[in-house]
Amino acid sequence: MSAGLFVVFEGGDGVGKTTQLKRLSDALQSAGREVVVTREPGGTALGHQLRQLILHGDHVAPRAEALLYAADRAHHIETLVRPALARGAVVLQDRYIDSSIVYQGGARGLGDQVERISRWATGDLLPDVTIVLDMEPDPSRMARDLDRVEGETSRQADKIRRGFLMLAQRDPARYAVVDAARPEGEVFHDVFSAVRDAIRRAREAGASQGAPTSPTPPSPVTP
Ligand code: TYD
């Protein structure tokens, strides 16, 4: 077990992940934690280039696209996320393996292999908690001029939403499903309490395994 905490945000496009990540980062930093905010695709110099290719480049064959996400992930986890966790940081990450399962495996129809490839790519590193920001897809968003991937996937927004909810049901202890269709402060209240629970669980697990105790968790911050 690492000393840090790995928190992932998932959900459909436009559910407010970036806003919640920022608020959570500010709250944890004020409580004295080192926080690393990152995202997939992206997060490293290589990831930034892959992001440009996947999201803003020409058509990419679905299997190639799945492998590019996995390549980004492999590099990101090994060079940025694992070192941050090892030194005790809280990593707040926008999207991870579940996005590939839902978008490439489900929406693009590539199936179960997608999860296997990502698990191999990351050496099976799983988040301490995955926060699924859930809301009904916004129809006006689908009409807007979106980037290439979003344009294709927005038509499948319902399927994507159900995909994340199914993953959360599969392993409820590691997930928090948060209703994101509410005012930002209310959403953050639930996000913060899910992270506080995860910090507590990680400390208890660390103590029972005799692992070094992680740095002091944040004192309760009123969201
Ligand atoms: P993101 O930057 O999170 O966009 P948004 O803030 O609008 O949600 O994600 C960009 C797109 O990349 C998004 O449409 C989902 C897609 N994506 C995948 O299809 N598979 C993946 O494994 C990841 C990480 C993202």
PDB file of C-alpha atoms and ligand atoms in Angstrom:
ATOM      1  CA  MET A   1       0.000   0.000   0.000  1.00  0.00           C
ATOM      2  CA  SER A   2       1.245   3.472  -0.847  1.00  0.00           C
ATOM      3  CA  ALA A   3       1.347   6.348   1.617  1.00  0.00           C
ATOM      4  CA  GLY A   4      -0.633   8.639  -0.669  1.00  0.00           C
ATOM      5  CA  LEU A   5      -4.214   8.607  -1.836  1.00  0.00           C
ATOM      6  CA  PHE A   6      -5.375   8.057  -5.405  1.00  0.00           C
ATOM      7  CA  VAL A   7      -8.671   9.791  -6.188  1.00  0.00           C
ATOM      8  CA  VAL A   8     -10.212   9.586  -9.660  1.00  0.00           C
ATOM      9  CA  PHE A   9     -13.106  11.581 -11.083  1.00  0.00           C
ATOM     10  CA  GLU A  10     -15.239   9.985 -13.765  1.00  0.00           C
ATOM     11  CA  GLY A  11     -18.447  10.830 -15.561  1.00  0.00           C
ATOM     12  CA  GLY A  12     -19.841  11.901 -18.899  1.00  0.00           C
ATOM     13  CA  ASP A  13     -18.670  14.980 -20.754  1.00  0.00           C
ATOM     14  CA  GLY A  14     -19.504  18.307 -19.117  1.00  0.00           C
ATOM     15  CA  VAL A  15     -20.552  17.055 -15.659  1.00  0.00           C
ATOM     16  CA  GLY A  16     -18.280  19.526 -13.833  1.00  0.00           C
ATOM     17  CA  LYS A  17     -15.239  17.400 -13.038  1.00  0.00           C
ATOM     18  CA  THR A  18     -12.782  20.248 -13.477  1.00  0.00           C
ATOM     19  CA  THR A  19     -14.616  22.543 -11.037  1.00  0.00           C
ATOM     20  CA  GLN A  20     -14.885  19.858  -8.363  1.00  0.00           C
ATOM     21  CA  LEU A  21     -11.259  18.827  -8.798  1.00  0.00           C
ATOM     22  CA  LYS A  22     -10.155  22.404  -8.254  1.00  0.00           C
ATOM     23  CA  ARG A  23     -12.280  22.834  -5.133  1.00  0.00           C
ATOM     24  CA  LEU A  24     -11.074  19.558  -3.697  1.00  0.00           C
ATOM     25  CA  SER A  25      -7.471  20.421  -4.450  1.00  0.00           C
ATOM     26  CA  ASP A  26      -7.817  23.784  -2.661  1.00  0.00           C
ATOM     27  CA  ALA A  27      -9.451  22.178   0.383  1.00  0.00           C
ATOM     28  CA  LEU A  28      -6.819  19.450   0.723  1.00  0.00           C
ATOM     29  CA  GLN A  29      -3.971  21.900   0.242  1.00  0.00           C
ATOM     30  CA  SER A  30      -5.337  24.181   2.931  1.00  0.00           C
ATOM     31  CA  ALA A  31      -5.357  21.134   5.188  1.00  0.00           C
ATOM     32  CA  GLY A  32      -1.638  20.696   4.559  1.00  0.00           C
ATOM     33  CA  ARG A  33      -1.587  17.852   2.032  1.00  0.00           C
ATOM     34  CA  GLU A  34       0.553  17.757  -1.072  1.00  0.00           C
ATOM     35  CA  VAL A  35      -1.907  17.540  -3.957  1.00  0.00           C
ATOM     36  CA  VAL A  36      -1.141  16.544  -7.540  1.00  0.00           C
ATOM     37  CA  VAL A  37      -3.899  17.371 -10.014  1.00  0.00           C
ATOM     38  CA  THR A  38      -3.639  15.503 -13.281  1.00  0.00           C
ATOM     39  CA  ARG A  39      -5.672  14.040 -16.091  1.00  0.00           C
ATOM     40  CA  GLU A  40      -5.931  11.436 -18.809  1.00  0.00           C
ATOM     41  CA  PRO A  41      -5.327  11.728 -21.629  1.00  0.00           C
ATOM     42  CA  GLY A  42      -2.559  14.184 -20.843  1.00  0.00           C
ATOM     43  CA  GLY A  43      -0.767  14.776 -17.560  1.00  0.00           C
ATOM     44  CA  THR A  44       2.744  14.288 -18.991  1.00  0.00           C
ATOM     45  CA  ALA A  45       4.560  15.787 -21.985  1.00  0.00           C
ATOM     46  CA  LEU A  46       3.994  12.580 -23.949  1.00  0.00           C
ATOM     47  CA  GLY A  47       0.399  12.495 -22.766  1.00  0.00           C
ATOM     48  CA  HIS A  48      -0.137  16.026 -23.971  1.00  0.00           C
ATOM     49  CA  GLN A  49       0.958  15.024 -27.469  1.00  0.00           C
ATOM     50  CA  LEU A  50      -1.213  11.903 -27.383  1.00  0.00           C
ATOM     51  CA  ARG A  51      -4.172  14.009 -26.238  1.00  0.00           C
ATOM     52  CA  GLN A  52      -3.739  16.297 -29.239  1.00  0.00           C
ATOM     53  CA  LEU A  53      -3.613  13.308 -31.578  1.00  0.00           C
ATOM     54  CA  ILE A  54      -6.603  11.525 -30.101  1.00  0.00           C
ATOM     55  CA  LEU A  55      -8.934  14.438 -29.408  1.00  0.00           C
ATOM     56  CA  HIS A  56      -7.980  16.977 -32.041  1.00  0.00           C
ATOM     57  CA  GLY A  57      -6.338  14.977 -34.829  1.00  0.00           C
ATOM     58  CA  ASP A  58      -7.652  13.026 -37.792  1.00  0.00           C
ATOM     59  CA  HIS A  59      -9.771   9.904 -37.506  1.00  0.00           C
ATOM     60  CA  VAL A  60      -8.105   7.191 -35.412  1.00  0.00           C
ATOM     61  CA  ALA A  61      -9.223   3.575 -35.806  1.00  0.00           C
ATOM     62  CA  PRO A  62     -11.042   2.483 -32.606  1.00  0.00           C
ATOM     63  CA  ARG A  63      -8.470  -0.152 -31.615  1.00  0.00           C
ATOM     64  CA  ALA A  64      -5.619   2.271 -32.216  1.00  0.00           C
ATOM     65  CA  GLU A  65      -7.463   4.858 -30.147  1.00  0.00           C
ATOM     66  CA  ALA A  66      -7.871   2.384 -27.267  1.00  0.00           C
ATOM     67  CA  LEU A  67      -4.152   1.587 -27.403  1.00  0.00           C
ATOM     68  CA  LEU A  68      -3.210   5.273 -27.448  1.00  0.00           C
ATOM     69  CA  TYR A  69      -5.261   5.856 -24.284  1.00  0.00           C
ATOM     70  CA  ALA A  70      -3.534   2.847 -22.732  1.00  0.00           C
ATOM     71  CA  ALA A  71      -0.085   4.100 -23.798  1.00  0.00           C
ATOM     72  CA  ASP A  72      -0.795   7.503 -22.287  1.00  0.00           C
ATOM     73  CA  ARG A  73      -1.974   5.776 -19.123  1.00  0.00           C
ATOM     74  CA  ALA A  74       1.043   3.472 -18.818  1.00  0.00           C
ATOM     75  CA  HIS A  75       3.457   6.392 -19.068  1.00  0.00           C
ATOM     76  CA  HIS A  76       1.410   8.668 -16.839  1.00  0.00           C
ATOM     77  CA  ILE A  77       1.011   6.135 -14.042  1.00  0.00           C
ATOM     78  CA  GLU A  78       4.647   5.058 -14.036  1.00  0.00           C
ATOM     79  CA  THR A  79       6.291   8.461 -14.326  1.00  0.00           C
ATOM     80  CA  LEU A  80       3.891  10.746 -12.472  1.00  0.00           C
ATOM     81  CA  VAL A  81       1.218   9.013 -10.399  1.00  0.00           C
ATOM     82  CA  ARG A  82       3.179   6.228  -8.684  1.00  0.00           C
ATOM     83  CA  PRO A  83       6.052   8.525  -7.634  1.00  0.00           C
ATOM     84  CA  ALA A  84       3.543  11.053  -6.240  1.00  0.00           C
ATOM     85  CA  LEU A  85       1.712   8.353  -4.254  1.00  0.00           C
ATOM     86  CA  ALA A  86       4.999   6.949  -2.979  1.00  0.00           C
ATOM     87  CA  ARG A  87       5.937  10.296  -1.447  1.00  0.00           C
ATOM     88  CA  GLY A  88       2.535  10.597   0.235  1.00  0.00           C
ATOM     89  CA  ALA A  89       0.728  13.007  -2.088  1.00  0.00           C
ATOM     90  CA  VAL A  90      -2.970  12.980  -2.832  1.00  0.00           C
ATOM     91  CA  VAL A  91      -3.379  12.470  -6.578  1.00  0.00           C
ATOM     92  CA  LEU A  92      -6.593  13.946  -7.990  1.00  0.00           C
ATOM     93  CA  GLN A  93      -7.049  12.592 -11.476  1.00  0.00           C
ATOM     94  CA  ASP A  94      -9.557  13.527 -14.146  1.00  0.00           C
ATOM     95  CA  ARG A  95     -10.506  10.187 -15.812  1.00  0.00           C
ATOM     96  CA  TYR A  96      -8.800   6.779 -15.696  1.00  0.00           C
ATOM     97  CA  ILE A  97      -9.402   3.151 -16.706  1.00  0.00           C
ATOM     98  CA  ASP A  98     -13.177   3.397 -16.314  1.00  0.00           C
ATOM     99  CA  SER A  99     -13.308   5.986 -19.103  1.00  0.00           C
ATOM    100  CA  SER A 100     -11.700   3.471 -21.443  1.00  0.00           C
ATOM    101  CA  ILE A 101     -14.059   0.717 -20.292  1.00  0.00           C
ATOM    102  CA  VAL A 102     -17.086   2.926 -20.859  1.00  0.00           C
ATOM    103  CA  TYR A 103     -16.077   4.879 -23.995  1.00  0.00           C
ATOM    104  CA  GLN A 104     -13.896   2.403 -25.886  1.00  0.00           C
ATOM    105  CA  GLY A 105     -15.196  -0.881 -24.437  1.00  0.00           C
ATOM    106  CA  GLY A 106     -18.869   0.106 -24.335  1.00  0.00           C
ATOM    107  CA  ALA A 107     -19.641   3.034 -26.619  1.00  0.00           C
ATOM    108  CA  ARG A 108     -17.141   1.945 -29.298  1.00  0.00           C
ATOM    109  CA  GLY A 109     -18.016  -1.718 -28.808  1.00  0.00           C
ATOM    110  CA  LEU A 110     -14.504  -3.015 -28.175  1.00  0.00           C
ATOM    111  CA  GLY A 111     -15.582  -5.060 -25.143  1.00  0.00           C
ATOM    112  CA  ASP A 112     -13.710  -6.562 -22.213  1.00  0.00           C
ATOM    113  CA  GLN A 113     -10.223  -6.552 -23.689  1.00  0.00           C
ATOM    114  CA  VAL A 114     -10.059  -2.807 -23.120  1.00  0.00           C
ATOM    115  CA  GLU A 115     -10.048  -3.221 -19.348  1.00  0.00           C
ATOM    116  CA  ARG A 116      -7.422  -5.968 -19.544  1.00  0.00           C
ATOM    117  CA  ILE A 117      -5.124  -3.778 -21.634  1.00  0.00           C
ATOM    118  CA  SER A 118      -5.403  -0.865 -19.204  1.00  0.00           C
ATOM    119  CA  ARG A 119      -4.894  -3.096 -16.173  1.00  0.00           C
ATOM    120  CA  TRP A 120      -1.736  -4.421 -17.798  1.00  0.00           C
ATOM    121  CA  ALA A 121      -0.629  -0.917 -18.765  1.00  0.00           C
ATOM    122  CA  THR A 122      -0.872   0.315 -15.176  1.00  0.00           C
ATOM    123  CA  GLY A 123       0.355  -2.771 -13.327  1.00  0.00           C
ATOM    124  CA  ASP A 124      -3.142  -2.988 -11.817  1.00  0.00           C
ATOM    125  CA  LEU A 125      -3.000   0.301  -9.942  1.00  0.00           C
ATOM    126  CA  LEU A 126      -6.555   0.990  -8.772  1.00  0.00           C
ATOM    127  CA  PRO A 127      -7.872   4.230  -7.251  1.00  0.00           C
ATOM    128  CA  ASP A 128      -8.582   4.393  -3.513  1.00  0.00           C
ATOM    129  CA  VAL A 129     -11.842   6.011  -4.503  1.00  0.00           C
ATOM    130  CA  THR A 130     -13.506   6.820  -7.810  1.00  0.00           C
ATOM    131  CA  ILE A 131     -16.016   9.653  -7.718  1.00  0.00           C
ATOM    132  CA  VAL A 132     -18.624   9.338 -10.444  1.00  0.00           C
ATOM    133  CA  LEU A 133     -20.236  12.697 -11.113  1.00  0.00           C
ATOM    134  CA  ASP A 134     -23.620  11.653 -12.383  1.00  0.00           C
ATOM    135  CA  MET A 135     -26.225  13.684 -14.203  1.00  0.00           C
ATOM    136  CA  GLU A 136     -28.680  13.363 -17.015  1.00  0.00           C
ATOM    137  CA  PRO A 137     -27.005  14.314 -20.313  1.00  0.00           C
ATOM    138  CA  ASP A 138     -27.638  17.903 -21.353  1.00  0.00           C
ATOM    139  CA  PRO A 139     -29.327  17.930 -24.795  1.00  0.00           C
ATOM    140  CA  SER A 140     -28.120  21.456 -25.616  1.00  0.00           C
ATOM    141  CA  ARG A 141     -24.545  20.320 -25.187  1.00  0.00           C
ATOM    142  CA  MET A 142     -24.989  17.730 -27.914  1.00  0.00           C
ATOM    143  CA  ALA A 143     -25.929  20.410 -30.417  1.00  0.00           C
ATOM    144  CA  ARG A 144     -22.807  22.468 -29.815  1.00  0.00           C
ATOM    145  CA  ASP A 145     -19.650  22.297 -31.858  1.00  0.00           C
ATOM    146  CA  LEU A 146     -17.655  19.827 -29.792  1.00  0.00           C
ATOM    147  CA  ASP A 147     -14.258  18.307 -30.392  1.00  0.00           C
ATOM    148  CA  ARG A 148     -14.012  15.166 -32.482  1.00  0.00           C
ATOM    149  CA  VAL A 149     -14.348  12.544 -29.758  1.00  0.00           C
ATOM    150  CA  GLU A 150     -17.065  14.436 -27.922  1.00  0.00           C
ATOM    151  CA  GLY A 151     -19.021  14.934 -31.130  1.00  0.00           C
ATOM    152  CA  GLU A 152     -19.151  11.198 -31.671  1.00  0.00           C
ATOM    153  CA  THR A 153     -19.769  10.218 -28.098  1.00  0.00           C
ATOM    154  CA  SER A 154     -22.369  12.793 -27.113  1.00  0.00           C
ATOM    155  CA  ARG A 155     -24.935  10.837 -29.109  1.00  0.00           C
ATOM    156  CA  GLN A 156     -24.165   7.950 -26.807  1.00  0.00           C
ATOM    157  CA  ALA A 157     -24.349  10.000 -23.635  1.00  0.00           C
ATOM    158  CA  ASP A 158     -27.027   7.837 -22.021  1.00  0.00           C
ATOM    159  CA  LYS A 159     -25.082   4.680 -22.654  1.00  0.00           C
ATOM    160  CA  ILE A 160     -21.975   6.296 -21.183  1.00  0.00           C
ATOM    161  CA  ARG A 161     -23.853   7.401 -18.107  1.00  0.00           C
ATOM    162  CA  ARG A 162     -25.193   3.892 -17.527  1.00  0.00           C
ATOM    163  CA  GLY A 163     -21.709   2.469 -18.050  1.00  0.00           C
ATOM    164  CA  PHE A 164     -20.223   4.461 -15.185  1.00  0.00           C
ATOM    165  CA  LEU A 165     -23.146   3.618 -12.907  1.00  0.00           C
ATOM    166  CA  MET A 166     -22.703  -0.088 -13.634  1.00  0.00           C
ATOM    167  CA  LEU A 167     -19.008   0.073 -12.782  1.00  0.00           C
ATOM    168  CA  ALA A 168     -19.854   1.783  -9.495  1.00  0.00           C
ATOM    169  CA  GLN A 169     -22.390  -0.927  -8.677  1.00  0.00           C
ATOM    170  CA  ARG A 170     -19.827  -3.625  -9.413  1.00  0.00           C
ATOM    171  CA  ASP A 171     -17.536  -2.423  -6.596  1.00  0.00           C
ATOM    172  CA  PRO A 172     -19.486  -0.026  -4.324  1.00  0.00           C
ATOM    173  CA  ALA A 173     -16.766   0.164  -1.649  1.00  0.00           C
ATOM    174  CA  ARG A 174     -14.383   1.901  -4.047  1.00  0.00           C
ATOM    175  CA  TYR A 175     -16.896   4.273  -5.621  1.00  0.00           C
ATOM    176  CA  ALA A 176     -18.982   7.278  -4.666  1.00  0.00           C
ATOM    177  CA  VAL A 177     -21.760   8.237  -7.058  1.00  0.00           C
ATOM    178  CA  VAL A 178     -22.526  11.918  -6.604  1.00  0.00           C
ATOM    179  CA  ASP A 179     -25.571  13.657  -8.085  1.00  0.00           C
ATOM    180  CA  ALA A 180     -23.910  16.410 -10.117  1.00  0.00           C
ATOM    181  CA  ALA A 181     -27.125  18.116 -11.195  1.00  0.00           C
ATOM    182  CA  ARG A 182     -27.197  20.196  -7.999  1.00  0.00           C
ATOM    183  CA  PRO A 183     -25.546  23.487  -7.013  1.00  0.00           C
ATOM    184  CA  GLU A 184     -21.755  23.289  -7.020  1.00  0.00           C
ATOM    185  CA  GLY A 185     -21.431  23.612  -3.222  1.00  0.00           C
ATOM    186  CA  GLU A 186     -23.796  20.718  -2.546  1.00  0.00           C
ATOM    187  CA  VAL A 187     -21.943  18.526  -5.011  1.00  0.00           C
ATOM    188  CA  PHE A 188     -18.669  19.430  -3.347  1.00  0.00           C
ATOM    189  CA  HIS A 189     -20.025  18.541   0.070  1.00  0.00           C
ATOM    190  CA  ASP A 190     -20.564  14.953  -1.088  1.00  0.00           C
ATOM    191  CA  VAL A 191     -17.276  14.828  -2.990  1.00  0.00           C
ATOM    192  CA  PHE A 192     -15.362  15.940   0.084  1.00  0.00           C
ATOM    193  CA  SER A 193     -17.053  13.491   2.388  1.00  0.00           C
ATOM    194  CA  ALA A 194     -16.273  10.616  -0.011  1.00  0.00           C
ATOM    195  CA  VAL A 195     -12.610  11.606   0.026  1.00  0.00           C
ATOM    196  CA  ARG A 196     -12.562  11.935   3.804  1.00  0.00           C
ATOM    197  CA  ASP A 197     -13.968   8.393   4.056  1.00  0.00           C
ATOM    198  CA  ALA A 198     -11.314   7.137   1.661  1.00  0.00           C
ATOM    199  CA  ILE A 199      -8.543   8.768   3.717  1.00  0.00           C
ATOM    200  CA  ARG A 200      -9.924   7.091   6.834  1.00  0.00           C
ATOM    201  CA  ARG A 201     -10.113   3.692   5.130  1.00  0.00           C
ATOM    202  CA  ALA A 202      -6.579   4.015   3.791  1.00  0.00           C
ATOM    203  CA  ARG A 203      -5.263   4.864   7.259  1.00  0.00           C
ATOM    204  CA  GLU A 204      -7.073   1.945   8.847  1.00  0.00           C
ATOM    205  CA  ALA A 205      -5.776  -0.429   6.174  1.00  0.00           C
ATOM    206  CA  GLY A 206      -2.256   0.959   6.636  1.00  0.00           C
ATOM    207  CA  ALA A 207      -2.431   0.551  10.404  1.00  0.00           C
ATOM    208  CA  SER A 208      -3.712  -3.032  10.196  1.00  0.00           C
ATOM    209  CA  GLN A 209      -0.924  -3.975   7.770  1.00  0.00           C
ATOM    210  CA  GLY A 210       1.747  -2.288   9.863  1.00  0.00           C
ATOM    211  CA  ALA A 211       2.535  -0.009   6.943  1.00  0.00           C
ATOM    212  CA  PRO A 212       3.975   3.431   7.621  1.00  0.00           C
ATOM    213  CA  THR A 213       1.187   5.778   8.553  1.00  0.00           C
ATOM    214  CA  SER A 214       0.297   8.360   5.966  1.00  0.00           C
ATOM    215  CA  PRO A 215       0.587  12.051   6.733  1.00  0.00           C
ATOM    216  CA  THR A 216      -2.179  13.525   8.863  1.00  0.00           C
ATOM    217  CA  PRO A 217      -5.462  13.611   6.972  1.00  0.00           C
ATOM    218  CA  PRO A 218      -7.058  16.965   6.483  1.00  0.00           C
ATOM    219  CA  SER A 219      -8.968  18.272   9.444  1.00  0.00           C
ATOM    220  CA  PRO A 220     -12.646  18.522   8.542  1.00  0.00           C
ATOM    221  CA  VAL A 221     -12.943  21.439   6.160  1.00  0.00           C
ATOM    222  CA  THR A 222     -16.376  22.901   5.786  1.00  0.00           C
ATOM    223  CA  PRO A 223     -17.052  22.732   2.051  1.00  0.00           C
TER     224      PRO A 223
HETATM  225  P1  TYD B   1     -12.095  15.191 -20.776  1.00  0.00           P
HETATM  226  O1  TYD B   1     -10.847  15.963 -20.974  1.00  0.00           O
HETATM  227  O2  TYD B   1     -12.373  14.671 -19.426  1.00  0.00           O
HETATM  228  O3  TYD B   1     -13.296  16.058 -21.333  1.00  0.00           O
HETATM  229  P2  TYD B   1     -14.537  16.595 -20.519  1.00  0.00           P
HETATM  230  O4  TYD B   1     -13.998  17.541 -19.510  1.00  0.00           O
HETATM  231  O5  TYD B   1     -15.354  17.262 -21.587  1.00  0.00           O
HETATM  232  O6  TYD B   1     -15.219  15.417 -19.917  1.00  0.00           O
HETATM  233  O7  TYD B   1     -12.092  13.927 -21.743  1.00  0.00           O
HETATM  234  C1  TYD B   1     -11.897  14.073 -23.101  1.00  0.00           C
HETATM  235  C2  TYD B   1     -12.565  12.951 -23.866  1.00  0.00           C
HETATM  236  O8  TYD B   1     -11.738  11.779 -23.841  1.00  0.00           O
HETATM  237  C3  TYD B   1     -13.905  12.541 -23.316  1.00  0.00           C
HETATM  238  O9  TYD B   1     -14.872  12.650 -24.346  1.00  0.00           O
HETATM  239  C4  TYD B   1     -13.741  11.092 -22.960  1.00  0.00           C
HETATM  240  C5  TYD B   1     -12.548  10.644 -23.753  1.00  0.00           C
HETATM  241  N1  TYD B   1     -11.801   9.513 -23.167  1.00  0.00           N
HETATM  242  C6  TYD B   1     -11.977   8.240 -23.676  1.00  0.00           C
HETATM  243  O10 TYD B   1     -12.759   8.051 -24.633  1.00  0.00           O
HETATM  244  N2  TYD B   1     -11.284   7.190 -23.160  1.00  0.00           N
HETATM  245  C7  TYD B   1     -10.402   7.343 -22.123  1.00  0.00           C
HETATM  246  O11 TYD B   1      -9.770   6.366 -21.666  1.00  0.00           O
HETATM  247  C8  TYD B   1     -10.232   8.671 -21.591  1.00  0.00           C
HETATM  248  C9  TYD B   1      -9.270   8.887 -20.460  1.00  0.00           C
HETATM  249  C10 TYD B   1     -10.949   9.720 -22.133  1.00  0.00           C
END
